[in-house]
Amino acid sequence: MRRTVMCSGSLLRQVARSVGTGGLSSIDSQLSSPWWCSRFARAMSSLSVPPPAVLQQPLNLPERLLLGPGPTNVPPRIMSAGGRQVLGHMHKEVFQLMDEIKQGIQYAFQTKNELTLAISGSGHCAMEAAFFNAVEHGEKVLICVNGIWGERAADICERIGAQVYRLIKPPGEHFTLKELEKGLEDHKPVLLFVTHGESSSGLVHPLDGVGELCHRYNCLLLVDSVASLGGAPLYMDKQGIDILYSGSQKVLNAPPGTAPISFSERARNKIFSRKTKVPSLYLDMAWLANYWGCDGKPRIYHHTGPVIGFYTLRESLAILCEKGLEHYWKMHQEHTLYLHEGLEKLGLKLFVKDKNLRLPTVTTVAVPDGYDWKDITEYVMKHHGIEITGGLGPSVGKVLRIGLMGYNSTKNNVERVLTAVKDALQHCKKNKM
């Protein structure tokens, strides 16, 4: 089939000169070549930015074992769910899916709270949703800071104009009930924030008695369980937690992008009796309660939810329900103890001294003397295809972090990472002291 190219007279004469003595008589055959078609397309286009060459190549990504603090590898069943075709975010089938997710979160959190849903965003987004809805400008909040997540919580509260008071401990240490009560007595906050699974330090914080203590002082208890949900015992209703949130990409093994969250009646009453508007429309719980069918009213459009993310979160919660929370808790504890024993046999020291306060999902190891933590993590990645990481926030330079979460929490993975770490210690250069 003959190809015709329309161009200006001057461009045509330029082409004639470029093809040599054949002149115009050979233009037609020259213009049929892909090279000339591409050249004319660029000459005639009104675009000043061409398509990136890199995006005209196939997607190429490595296969890695993710044994850091998250995200984790995604199991085949959840990957398969994510490969299903998209449905409309306001379709009845998607609403049914959201109802199933809500029930799964209630099981994972061990709560009967009606206002239970998944934020369209990461666990960090759920943290902001909790503070944006529960705290108003000028109100007092008390933040337990023993790692990066307490630091982030305080930062968020300052941004919305709250009066922020901090209880501070070094990474790897926890707050006693006596210390918490003194903070409540001194500052009389409307909300206390505690990180249950502090992934930057590898500490799981005791929660028994904290909710009761808060309510005695007319204070809400907000708990971050992003790194602990499914891996360590947690009972929202029994422990008196008023606001609890987590993330999809840790023990649940779903891709990042959805974040379970739940509010007690006490928290719900405070949120829906605010004197001022929630500072974020996207995270306004009045809108989200409707979108998730938590207010008994017909659902109306708020935002386009991550439908594929809903598929994967639903499947991850289904797996958790099938295997059972108590099985998950036991599995994580057993595999983490196996990891701890192996690390100590290599001569390494665990960062959290109290065995009862070690997070079963993320283990922190003190960086061995004379080594640069970056050398170790890079060696393990390069030579073994395994991700482990260094510290975060106040624990940077102090620890290595190894994660065993959900699908990745296996005895075989423990043995693989121990072999990789041993190899790294033998081959990485020690600094001269």
PDB file of N, CA and C in Angstrom, residues 187-270:
ATOM      1  N   HIS A 187      -0.810  17.202  81.811  1.00  0.00           N
ATOM      2  CA  HIS A 187      -1.173  17.936  80.591  1.00  0.00           C
ATOM      3  C   HIS A 187      -2.653  17.889  80.228  1.00  0.00           C
ATOM      4  N   LYS A 188      -3.372  16.913  80.775  1.00  0.00           N
ATOM      5  CA  LYS A 188      -4.817  16.781  80.510  1.00  0.00           C
ATOM      6  C   LYS A 188      -5.133  16.836  79.000  1.00  0.00           C
ATOM      7  N   PRO A 189      -4.562  15.939  78.238  1.00  0.00           N
ATOM      8  CA  PRO A 189      -4.774  15.938  76.784  1.00  0.00           C
ATOM      9  C   PRO A 189      -6.126  15.329  76.404  1.00  0.00           C
ATOM     10  N   VAL A 190      -6.562  15.620  75.190  1.00  0.00           N
ATOM     11  CA  VAL A 190      -7.779  14.982  74.682  1.00  0.00           C
ATOM     12  C   VAL A 190      -7.439  13.639  74.036  1.00  0.00           C
ATOM     13  N   LEU A 191      -6.139  13.425  73.772  1.00  0.00           N
ATOM     14  CA  LEU A 191      -5.730  12.201  73.073  1.00  0.00           C
ATOM     15  C   LEU A 191      -4.303  11.829  73.443  1.00  0.00           C
ATOM     16  N   LEU A 192      -4.077  10.523  73.634  1.00  0.00           N
ATOM     17  CA  LEU A 192      -2.738   9.966  73.867  1.00  0.00           C
ATOM     18  C   LEU A 192      -2.389   9.069  72.685  1.00  0.00           C
ATOM     19  N   PHE A 193      -1.189   9.239  72.129  1.00  0.00           N
ATOM     20  CA  PHE A 193      -0.721   8.419  71.017  1.00  0.00           C
ATOM     21  C   PHE A 193       0.368   7.466  71.473  1.00  0.00           C
ATOM     22  N   VAL A 194       0.213   6.178  71.114  1.00  0.00           N
ATOM     23  CA  VAL A 194       1.210   5.157  71.408  1.00  0.00           C
ATOM     24  C   VAL A 194       1.421   4.316  70.155  1.00  0.00           C
ATOM     25  N   THR A 195       2.677   4.002  69.847  1.00  0.00           N
ATOM     26  CA  THR A 195       2.979   3.087  68.758  1.00  0.00           C
ATOM     27  C   THR A 195       3.086   1.677  69.317  1.00  0.00           C
ATOM     28  N   HIS A 196       2.209   0.790  68.855  1.00  0.00           N
ATOM     29  CA  HIS A 196       2.243  -0.584  69.351  1.00  0.00           C
ATOM     30  C   HIS A 196       3.459  -1.326  68.808  1.00  0.00           C
ATOM     31  N   GLY A 197       3.685  -1.244  67.500  1.00  0.00           N
ATOM     32  CA  GLY A 197       4.843  -1.882  66.892  1.00  0.00           C
ATOM     33  C   GLY A 197       5.775  -0.829  66.320  1.00  0.00           C
ATOM     34  N   GLU A 198       6.774  -0.431  67.073  1.00  0.00           N
ATOM     35  CA  GLU A 198       7.703   0.619  66.631  1.00  0.00           C
ATOM     36  C   GLU A 198       8.769  -0.014  65.754  1.00  0.00           C
ATOM     37  N   SER A 199       8.541   0.042  64.448  1.00  0.00           N
ATOM     38  CA  SER A 199       9.420  -0.652  63.504  1.00  0.00           C
ATOM     39  C   SER A 199      10.814  -0.054  63.412  1.00  0.00           C
ATOM     40  N   SER A 200      10.988   1.190  63.827  1.00  0.00           N
ATOM     41  CA  SER A 200      12.323   1.797  63.754  1.00  0.00           C
ATOM     42  C   SER A 200      13.254   1.260  64.836  1.00  0.00           C
ATOM     43  N   SER A 201      12.666   0.736  65.924  1.00  0.00           N
ATOM     44  CA  SER A 201      13.493   0.226  67.018  1.00  0.00           C
ATOM     45  C   SER A 201      13.263  -1.251  67.310  1.00  0.00           C
ATOM     46  N   GLY A 202      12.191  -1.838  66.724  1.00  0.00           N
ATOM     47  CA  GLY A 202      11.914  -3.246  66.947  1.00  0.00           C
ATOM     48  C   GLY A 202      11.242  -3.538  68.266  1.00  0.00           C
ATOM     49  N   LEU A 203      10.475  -2.574  68.792  1.00  0.00           N
ATOM     50  CA  LEU A 203       9.830  -2.733  70.093  1.00  0.00           C
ATOM     51  C   LEU A 203       8.321  -2.877  69.939  1.00  0.00           C
ATOM     52  N   VAL A 204       7.733  -3.820  70.687  1.00  0.00           N
ATOM     53  CA  VAL A 204       6.282  -3.920  70.785  1.00  0.00           C
ATOM     54  C   VAL A 204       5.882  -3.376  72.153  1.00  0.00           C
ATOM     55  N   HIS A 205       4.992  -2.370  72.147  1.00  0.00           N
ATOM     56  CA  HIS A 205       4.667  -1.656  73.394  1.00  0.00           C
ATOM     57  C   HIS A 205       3.498  -2.308  74.120  1.00  0.00           C
ATOM     58  N   PRO A 206       3.614  -2.550  75.422  1.00  0.00           N
ATOM     59  CA  PRO A 206       2.493  -3.090  76.198  1.00  0.00           C
ATOM     60  C   PRO A 206       1.296  -2.134  76.158  1.00  0.00           C
ATOM     61  N   LEU A 207       0.093  -2.687  75.998  1.00  0.00           N
ATOM     62  CA  LEU A 207      -1.112  -1.853  75.918  1.00  0.00           C
ATOM     63  C   LEU A 207      -2.117  -2.141  77.031  1.00  0.00           C
ATOM     64  N   ASP A 208      -1.947  -3.247  77.727  1.00  0.00           N
ATOM     65  CA  ASP A 208      -2.906  -3.569  78.787  1.00  0.00           C
ATOM     66  C   ASP A 208      -2.917  -2.459  79.846  1.00  0.00           C
ATOM     67  N   GLY A 209      -4.110  -1.981  80.130  1.00  0.00           N
ATOM     68  CA  GLY A 209      -4.284  -0.944  81.147  1.00  0.00           C
ATOM     69  C   GLY A 209      -4.184   0.474  80.631  1.00  0.00           C
ATOM     70  N   VAL A 210      -3.654   0.672  79.437  1.00  0.00           N
ATOM     71  CA  VAL A 210      -3.470   2.035  78.918  1.00  0.00           C
ATOM     72  C   VAL A 210      -4.814   2.667  78.548  1.00  0.00           C
ATOM     73  N   GLY A 211      -5.691   1.889  77.915  1.00  0.00           N
ATOM     74  CA  GLY A 211      -6.997   2.421  77.548  1.00  0.00           C
ATOM     75  C   GLY A 211      -7.810   2.817  78.765  1.00  0.00           C
ATOM     76  N   GLU A 212      -7.822   1.949  79.762  1.00  0.00           N
ATOM     77  CA  GLU A 212      -8.557   2.245  81.002  1.00  0.00           C
ATOM     78  C   GLU A 212      -8.007   3.504  81.663  1.00  0.00           C
ATOM     79  N   LEU A 213      -6.704   3.643  81.655  1.00  0.00           N
ATOM     80  CA  LEU A 213      -6.062   4.815  82.236  1.00  0.00           C
ATOM     81  C   LEU A 213      -6.480   6.089  81.493  1.00  0.00           C
ATOM     82  N   CYS A 214      -6.468   6.031  80.176  1.00  0.00           N
ATOM     83  CA  CYS A 214      -6.856   7.192  79.377  1.00  0.00           C
ATOM     84  C   CYS A 214      -8.293   7.609  79.662  1.00  0.00           C
ATOM     85  N   HIS A 215      -9.183   6.643  79.716  1.00  0.00           N
ATOM     86  CA  HIS A 215     -10.601   6.970  79.896  1.00  0.00           C
ATOM     87  C   HIS A 215     -10.875   7.554  81.279  1.00  0.00           C
ATOM     88  N   ARG A 216     -10.057   7.165  82.244  1.00  0.00           N
ATOM     89  CA  ARG A 216     -10.179   7.735  83.582  1.00  0.00           C
ATOM     90  C   ARG A 216      -9.894   9.233  83.555  1.00  0.00           C
ATOM     91  N   TYR A 217      -9.069   9.650  82.599  1.00  0.00           N
ATOM     92  CA  TYR A 217      -8.723  11.066  82.464  1.00  0.00           C
ATOM     93  C   TYR A 217      -9.422  11.724  81.262  1.00  0.00           C
ATOM     94  N   ASN A 218     -10.515  11.085  80.812  1.00  0.00           N
ATOM     95  CA  ASN A 218     -11.324  11.629  79.709  1.00  0.00           C
ATOM     96  C   ASN A 218     -10.468  11.903  78.472  1.00  0.00           C
ATOM     97  N   CYS A 219      -9.657  10.935  78.126  1.00  0.00           N
ATOM     98  CA  CYS A 219      -8.703  11.060  77.030  1.00  0.00           C
ATOM     99  C   CYS A 219      -8.868   9.877  76.080  1.00  0.00           C
ATOM    100  N   LEU A 220      -8.790  10.126  74.785  1.00  0.00           N
ATOM    101  CA  LEU A 220      -8.849   9.056  73.796  1.00  0.00           C
ATOM    102  C   LEU A 220      -7.479   8.396  73.650  1.00  0.00           C
ATOM    103  N   LEU A 221      -7.482   7.099  73.363  1.00  0.00           N
ATOM    104  CA  LEU A 221      -6.244   6.365  73.110  1.00  0.00           C
ATOM    105  C   LEU A 221      -6.152   6.043  71.617  1.00  0.00           C
ATOM    106  N   LEU A 222      -5.108   6.556  70.978  1.00  0.00           N
ATOM    107  CA  LEU A 222      -4.833   6.305  69.560  1.00  0.00           C
ATOM    108  C   LEU A 222      -3.594   5.422  69.451  1.00  0.00           C
ATOM    109  N   VAL A 223      -3.716   4.313  68.718  1.00  0.00           N
ATOM    110  CA  VAL A 223      -2.624   3.347  68.621  1.00  0.00           C
ATOM    111  C   VAL A 223      -2.260   3.090  67.163  1.00  0.00           C
ATOM    112  N   ASP A 224      -0.959   3.115  66.882  1.00  0.00           N
ATOM    113  CA  ASP A 224      -0.401   2.760  65.579  1.00  0.00           C
ATOM    114  C   ASP A 224      -0.026   1.279  65.612  1.00  0.00           C
ATOM    115  N   SER A 225      -0.661   0.489  64.715  1.00  0.00           N
ATOM    116  CA  SER A 225      -0.336  -0.946  64.659  1.00  0.00           C
ATOM    117  C   SER A 225       0.109  -1.357  63.263  1.00  0.00           C
ATOM    118  N   VAL A 226       0.709  -0.420  62.525  1.00  0.00           N
ATOM    119  CA  VAL A 226       1.116  -0.707  61.147  1.00  0.00           C
ATOM    120  C   VAL A 226       2.060  -1.908  61.093  1.00  0.00           C
ATOM    121  N   ALA A 227       3.033  -1.955  61.983  1.00  0.00           N
ATOM    122  CA  ALA A 227       4.048  -3.016  61.940  1.00  0.00           C
ATOM    123  C   ALA A 227       3.715  -4.207  62.821  1.00  0.00           C
ATOM    124  N   SER A 228       2.616  -4.146  63.566  1.00  0.00           N
ATOM    125  CA  SER A 228       2.328  -5.221  64.524  1.00  0.00           C
ATOM    126  C   SER A 228       1.064  -6.004  64.206  1.00  0.00           C
ATOM    127  N   LEU A 229       0.114  -5.427  63.484  1.00  0.00           N
ATOM    128  CA  LEU A 229      -1.160  -6.091  63.236  1.00  0.00           C
ATOM    129  C   LEU A 229      -0.953  -7.467  62.603  1.00  0.00           C
ATOM    130  N   GLY A 230      -1.527  -8.471  63.219  1.00  0.00           N
ATOM    131  CA  GLY A 230      -1.416  -9.829  62.704  1.00  0.00           C
ATOM    132  C   GLY A 230      -0.181 -10.566  63.180  1.00  0.00           C
ATOM    133  N   GLY A 231       0.786  -9.847  63.709  1.00  0.00           N
ATOM    134  CA  GLY A 231       2.025 -10.468  64.156  1.00  0.00           C
ATOM    135  C   GLY A 231       2.185 -10.500  65.657  1.00  0.00           C
ATOM    136  N   ALA A 232       1.431  -9.659  66.372  1.00  0.00           N
ATOM    137  CA  ALA A 232       1.501  -9.595  67.832  1.00  0.00           C
ATOM    138  C   ALA A 232       0.085  -9.439  68.373  1.00  0.00           C
ATOM    139  N   PRO A 233      -0.230 -10.049  69.523  1.00  0.00           N
ATOM    140  CA  PRO A 233      -1.585  -9.957  70.071  1.00  0.00           C
ATOM    141  C   PRO A 233      -2.052  -8.516  70.233  1.00  0.00           C
ATOM    142  N   LEU A 234      -3.293  -8.272  69.806  1.00  0.00           N
ATOM    143  CA  LEU A 234      -3.866  -6.928  69.836  1.00  0.00           C
ATOM    144  C   LEU A 234      -5.381  -7.074  69.914  1.00  0.00           C
ATOM    145  N   TYR A 235      -5.998  -6.397  70.904  1.00  0.00           N
ATOM    146  CA  TYR A 235      -7.434  -6.516  71.125  1.00  0.00           C
ATOM    147  C   TYR A 235      -8.019  -5.110  71.293  1.00  0.00           C
ATOM    148  N   MET A 236      -8.553  -4.560  70.230  1.00  0.00           N
ATOM    149  CA  MET A 236      -8.996  -3.174  70.266  1.00  0.00           C
ATOM    150  C   MET A 236     -10.047  -2.926  71.340  1.00  0.00           C
ATOM    151  N   ASP A 237     -11.096  -3.726  71.353  1.00  0.00           N
ATOM    152  CA  ASP A 237     -12.179  -3.483  72.307  1.00  0.00           C
ATOM    153  C   ASP A 237     -11.753  -3.820  73.732  1.00  0.00           C
ATOM    154  N   LYS A 238     -11.139  -4.979  73.938  1.00  0.00           N
ATOM    155  CA  LYS A 238     -10.739  -5.393  75.284  1.00  0.00           C
ATOM    156  C   LYS A 238      -9.721  -4.440  75.891  1.00  0.00           C
ATOM    157  N   GLN A 239      -8.824  -3.905  75.072  1.00  0.00           N
ATOM    158  CA  GLN A 239      -7.776  -3.025  75.579  1.00  0.00           C
ATOM    159  C   GLN A 239      -8.184  -1.556  75.605  1.00  0.00           C
ATOM    160  N   GLY A 240      -9.419  -1.278  75.246  1.00  0.00           N
ATOM    161  CA  GLY A 240      -9.924   0.092  75.356  1.00  0.00           C
ATOM    162  C   GLY A 240      -9.277   1.062  74.390  1.00  0.00           C
ATOM    163  N   ILE A 241      -8.922   0.583  73.219  1.00  0.00           N
ATOM    164  CA  ILE A 241      -8.311   1.461  72.209  1.00  0.00           C
ATOM    165  C   ILE A 241      -9.424   2.209  71.477  1.00  0.00           C
ATOM    166  N   ASP A 242      -9.312   3.512  71.373  1.00  0.00           N
ATOM    167  CA  ASP A 242     -10.362   4.315  70.743  1.00  0.00           C
ATOM    168  C   ASP A 242     -10.162   4.486  69.242  1.00  0.00           C
ATOM    169  N   ILE A 243      -8.918   4.592  68.806  1.00  0.00           N
ATOM    170  CA  ILE A 243      -8.623   4.702  67.377  1.00  0.00           C
ATOM    171  C   ILE A 243      -7.430   3.796  67.100  1.00  0.00           C
ATOM    172  N   LEU A 244      -7.599   2.916  66.117  1.00  0.00           N
ATOM    173  CA  LEU A 244      -6.545   1.972  65.762  1.00  0.00           C
ATOM    174  C   LEU A 244      -6.405   1.971  64.247  1.00  0.00           C
ATOM    175  N   TYR A 245      -5.173   2.039  63.771  1.00  0.00           N
ATOM    176  CA  TYR A 245      -4.950   1.971  62.326  1.00  0.00           C
ATOM    177  C   TYR A 245      -3.761   1.073  62.024  1.00  0.00           C
ATOM    178  N   SER A 246      -3.703   0.632  60.764  1.00  0.00           N
ATOM    179  CA  SER A 246      -2.607  -0.220  60.332  1.00  0.00           C
ATOM    180  C   SER A 246      -2.341   0.027  58.852  1.00  0.00           C
ATOM    181  N   GLY A 247      -1.617  -0.890  58.211  1.00  0.00           N
ATOM    182  CA  GLY A 247      -1.303  -0.775  56.792  1.00  0.00           C
ATOM    183  C   GLY A 247      -1.470  -2.120  56.116  1.00  0.00           C
ATOM    184  N   SER A 248      -1.557  -2.106  54.805  1.00  0.00           N
ATOM    185  CA  SER A 248      -1.810  -3.333  54.053  1.00  0.00           C
ATOM    186  C   SER A 248      -0.549  -4.108  53.710  1.00  0.00           C
ATOM    187  N   GLN A 249       0.620  -3.471  53.780  1.00  0.00           N
ATOM    188  CA  GLN A 249       1.835  -4.011  53.171  1.00  0.00           C
ATOM    189  C   GLN A 249       2.770  -4.714  54.132  1.00  0.00           C
ATOM    190  N   LYS A 250       2.322  -4.952  55.352  1.00  0.00           N
ATOM    191  CA  LYS A 250       3.191  -5.620  56.325  1.00  0.00           C
ATOM    192  C   LYS A 250       2.755  -7.087  56.473  1.00  0.00           C
ATOM    193  N   VAL A 251       2.227  -7.463  57.618  1.00  0.00           N
ATOM    194  CA  VAL A 251       1.813  -8.845  57.834  1.00  0.00           C
ATOM    195  C   VAL A 251       0.690  -9.255  56.878  1.00  0.00           C
ATOM    196  N   LEU A 252      -0.157  -8.317  56.482  1.00  0.00           N
ATOM    197  CA  LEU A 252      -1.256  -8.649  55.571  1.00  0.00           C
ATOM    198  C   LEU A 252      -0.763  -8.988  54.169  1.00  0.00           C
ATOM    199  N   ASN A 253       0.456  -8.582  53.817  1.00  0.00           N
ATOM    200  CA  ASN A 253       1.100  -8.970  52.549  1.00  0.00           C
ATOM    201  C   ASN A 253       0.398  -8.462  51.296  1.00  0.00           C
ATOM    202  N   ALA A 254      -0.431  -7.446  51.408  1.00  0.00           N
ATOM    203  CA  ALA A 254      -1.032  -6.831  50.224  1.00  0.00           C
ATOM    204  C   ALA A 254      -0.116  -5.699  49.750  1.00  0.00           C
ATOM    205  N   PRO A 255      -0.273  -5.242  48.512  1.00  0.00           N
ATOM    206  CA  PRO A 255       0.531  -4.102  48.068  1.00  0.00           C
ATOM    207  C   PRO A 255       0.215  -2.861  48.909  1.00  0.00           C
ATOM    208  N   PRO A 256       1.164  -1.939  49.023  1.00  0.00           N
ATOM    209  CA  PRO A 256       0.893  -0.693  49.744  1.00  0.00           C
ATOM    210  C   PRO A 256      -0.249   0.083  49.076  1.00  0.00           C
ATOM    211  N   GLY A 257      -1.010   0.831  49.876  1.00  0.00           N
ATOM    212  CA  GLY A 257      -2.019   1.692  49.280  1.00  0.00           C
ATOM    213  C   GLY A 257      -3.389   1.665  49.925  1.00  0.00           C
ATOM    214  N   THR A 258      -3.616   0.736  50.871  1.00  0.00           N
ATOM    215  CA  THR A 258      -4.850   0.756  51.651  1.00  0.00           C
ATOM    216  C   THR A 258      -4.484   0.609  53.122  1.00  0.00           C
ATOM    217  N   ALA A 259      -5.264   1.229  54.001  1.00  0.00           N
ATOM    218  CA  ALA A 259      -4.891   1.275  55.415  1.00  0.00           C
ATOM    219  C   ALA A 259      -6.113   1.104  56.312  1.00  0.00           C
ATOM    220  N   PRO A 260      -6.242  -0.039  56.974  1.00  0.00           N
ATOM    221  CA  PRO A 260      -7.359  -0.266  57.889  1.00  0.00           C
ATOM    222  C   PRO A 260      -7.359   0.731  59.049  1.00  0.00           C
ATOM    223  N   ILE A 261      -8.559   1.140  59.446  1.00  0.00           N
ATOM    224  CA  ILE A 261      -8.696   2.064  60.576  1.00  0.00           C
ATOM    225  C   ILE A 261     -10.064   1.852  61.226  1.00  0.00           C
ATOM    226  N   SER A 262     -10.142   2.074  62.529  1.00  0.00           N
ATOM    227  CA  SER A 262     -11.403   1.887  63.250  1.00  0.00           C
ATOM    228  C   SER A 262     -11.502   2.894  64.395  1.00  0.00           C
ATOM    229  N   PHE A 263     -12.745   3.290  64.698  1.00  0.00           N
ATOM    230  CA  PHE A 263     -13.007   4.290  65.739  1.00  0.00           C
ATOM    231  C   PHE A 263     -14.053   3.756  66.711  1.00  0.00           C
ATOM    232  N   SER A 264     -13.775   3.903  68.006  1.00  0.00           N
ATOM    233  CA  SER A 264     -14.738   3.519  69.031  1.00  0.00           C
ATOM    234  C   SER A 264     -15.896   4.516  69.053  1.00  0.00           C
ATOM    235  N   GLU A 265     -16.955   4.182  69.781  1.00  0.00           N
ATOM    236  CA  GLU A 265     -18.089   5.117  69.913  1.00  0.00           C
ATOM    237  C   GLU A 265     -17.629   6.410  70.575  1.00  0.00           C
ATOM    238  N   ARG A 266     -16.726   6.290  71.531  1.00  0.00           N
ATOM    239  CA  ARG A 266     -16.211   7.486  72.209  1.00  0.00           C
ATOM    240  C   ARG A 266     -15.497   8.393  71.206  1.00  0.00           C
ATOM    241  N   ALA A 267     -14.665   7.799  70.361  1.00  0.00           N
ATOM    242  CA  ALA A 267     -13.955   8.581  69.348  1.00  0.00           C
ATOM    243  C   ALA A 267     -14.920   9.127  68.309  1.00  0.00           C
ATOM    244  N   ARG A 268     -15.870   8.309  67.913  1.00  0.00           N
ATOM    245  CA  ARG A 268     -16.855   8.724  66.910  1.00  0.00           C
ATOM    246  C   ARG A 268     -17.651   9.934  67.397  1.00  0.00           C
ATOM    247  N   ASN A 269     -18.051   9.893  68.660  1.00  0.00           N
ATOM    248  CA  ASN A 269     -18.824  11.014  69.211  1.00  0.00           C
ATOM    249  C   ASN A 269     -18.014  12.309  69.202  1.00  0.00           C
ATOM    250  N   LYS A 270     -16.727  12.209  69.516  1.00  0.00           N
ATOM    251  CA  LYS A 270     -15.902  13.418  69.499  1.00  0.00           C
ATOM    252  C   LYS A 270     -15.748  13.951  68.076  1.00  0.00           C
TER     253      LYS A 270
END
